[in-house]
Phi, psi and omega in degrees: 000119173275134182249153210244122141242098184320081179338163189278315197316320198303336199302298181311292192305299165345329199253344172287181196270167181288152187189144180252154169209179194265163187253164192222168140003290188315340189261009184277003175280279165345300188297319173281353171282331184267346177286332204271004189253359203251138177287340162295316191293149194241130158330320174281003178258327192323116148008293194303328235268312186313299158319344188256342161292328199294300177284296201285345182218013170065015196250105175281179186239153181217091157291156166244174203183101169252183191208137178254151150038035168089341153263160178299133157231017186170129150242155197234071183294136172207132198225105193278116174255136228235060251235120123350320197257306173264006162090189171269126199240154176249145214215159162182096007245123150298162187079326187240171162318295204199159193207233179094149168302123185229113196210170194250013188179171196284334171296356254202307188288306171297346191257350183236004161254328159313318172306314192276341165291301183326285173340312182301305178292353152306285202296331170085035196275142180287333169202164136316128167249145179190102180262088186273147176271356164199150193319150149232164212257093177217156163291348194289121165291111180266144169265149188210040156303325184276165217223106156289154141270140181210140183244184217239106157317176145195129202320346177237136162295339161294331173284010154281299174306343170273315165330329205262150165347129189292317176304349224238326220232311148342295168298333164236029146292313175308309183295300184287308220272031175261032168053052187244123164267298343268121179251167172211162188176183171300214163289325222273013175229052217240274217278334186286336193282319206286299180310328161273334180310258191358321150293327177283309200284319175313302155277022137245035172066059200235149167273130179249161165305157191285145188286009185252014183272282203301326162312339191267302145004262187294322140354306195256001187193038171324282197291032190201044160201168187186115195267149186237147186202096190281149190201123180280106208021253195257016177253105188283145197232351172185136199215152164195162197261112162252182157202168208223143178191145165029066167083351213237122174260135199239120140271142184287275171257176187175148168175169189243242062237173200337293164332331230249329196250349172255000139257039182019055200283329160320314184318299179309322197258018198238331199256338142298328172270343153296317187284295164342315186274331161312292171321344192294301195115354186292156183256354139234173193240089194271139166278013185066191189265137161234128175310149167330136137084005178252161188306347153279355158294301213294260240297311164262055096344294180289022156247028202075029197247164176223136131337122158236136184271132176263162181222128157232102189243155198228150187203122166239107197293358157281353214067170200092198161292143130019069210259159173299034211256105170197147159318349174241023165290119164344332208306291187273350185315298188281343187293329203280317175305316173314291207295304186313346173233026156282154152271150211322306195289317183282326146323316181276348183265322189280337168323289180291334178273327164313280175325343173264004170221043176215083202282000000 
């Protein structure tokens, strides 16, 4: 059992009065240092992410920061996308799995979610986002269609493989013997990664981002990413993006191409990033985010993973309703069928500036 241990300062701090202020360049040794004490704090909480929203997608962030008695006791990254199809949403983290408010107490947490309404209403936003990986005490209406999946690690990778099923294990014996390799590394698989997504997110009629997003990444969070790449001799057939904080490995991305699914090549590359990250020493695994009840739940399952329930809350500084922004809103029904019968050339050009506005 990991027991959480509070600095005396956070201690101290707790009982002073509360204060917000915007974080800057200058606080990112400091904000990752407070992430790293925090059971919450998340690879998607990192400092670098505001630059890499900034420079690479052009979306700026107004982080927040709150502080007792001179200390952090919470922080809140926000990043306003500026969107043609959904308008200016102030987001915590667009783009990624989860975001959210990181505090050392409840009070700490309300004062910083409170901030960030404000900020919206400042900013002149059609709404507020705000993606927690677990509840929070607000008024705020949450959406819980989204799921993270997650496995429980162990310093030896056999003891995850004696867990998994005899059918489960059958399968991705079967599955390596499709002549499947994985290597993994840095930028230098940057274009072998870019070339299947781009393929993989068009067919299922999603705009993917420009390759110079994910080059802004790794550059700025070298020691906490890391690209996997399966390969059918000298043909890659499946690829994915993790990145790693406090033990916790979050995929990012994942995608395929045609091939990748009659060689059942996930088995192979997914069971490979597992063992890896054991060895690593991380104590988890998030498999990224999935809707309910779909079929990318069903597949991690088999891996042993449990459903952790997401918040997604929302606040409109207009009034109203909720927005609808998921795939099985009519809305979007035909832009997704539509994309999906594009061709390849038209996609990689219109692809990205749609995607920096689609948080």
């Amino acid at each position: 059992m990991t027991v959480a241990v509070v600095p005396q300062a956070a201690l101290a701090a707790a009982s002073a009065p509360l204060s917000i202020e915007t974080a800057s360049a200058a606080h990112a040794a400091e904000w990752n240092a407070f992430l790293q004490q925090q059971p919450q704090g998340s690879f998607y909480h990192l400092y670098a992410w505001s630059g890499i929203n900034q420079q690479a997608l052009r979306n700026p962030s107004f982080n927040l920061i709150a502080r007792a008695g001179g200390q952090i006791c919470g922080v809140l990254p926000l990043t306003l996308v500026a969107s043609p199809l959904f308008g200016r949403v102030l987001c915590s983290m667009p783009f990624v799995n989860y975001g959210g408010p990181v505090a050392v107490d409840a009070a700490a947490t309300q004062a910083l979610v409170n901030a960030a309404r404000e900020r919206a209403n400042e900013l002149k936003t059609d709404y507020l986002e705000l993606r927690c990986a677990s509840a929070v005490d607000t008024d705020m209406p949450a959406s819980m269609r989204k799921i993270s999946m997650h496995i429980e690690l162990a310093p030896d990778p056999d003891t995850l493989w004696n867990k998994f099923t005899s059918k489960h294990r059958t399968n991705i014996r079967r599955a390596q013997k499709n002549n499947l390799e994985v290597r993994s590394g840095g930028e230098e698989l940057l274009d072998v990664f870019y070339s299947v997504m781009e393929q993989s997110w068009r067919a299922l009629g999603t705009p993917f981002y420009a390759r110079s997003y994910f080059r802004a990444i790794l550059k700025a969070l070298p020691d906490h990413t890391r690209i996997f790449v399966c390969s059918q001799g000298t043909t890659p057939v499946a690829v994915a993006f993790n990145g790693y904080f406090n033990g916790v490995v979050e995929g990012l991305w994942a995608g395929g191409t045609e091939l990748s699914r009659p060689l059942q090549a996930n088995y192979v590359l997914y069971w490979d990033m597992m063992r890896d990250a054991c060895v690593r020493g991380c104590t988890r695994y998030h498999l990224g985010r999935s809707t309910a009840d779909s079929g990318a739940e069903d597949f991690k399952k088999k891996w042993n993973a449990t459903a952790s329930q997401l918040y997604w809350y929302f606040h409109r500084p207009s009034g109203g309703e909720m927005p609808q922004l998921n795939v099985d809103n009519p809305k979007y029904k035909l832009a997704i069928q539509v994309w999906q019968k594009l061709p390849l050339w038209v996609t990689r050009l219109i692809g990205p500036p749609l995607a920096r506005s689609i948080p």
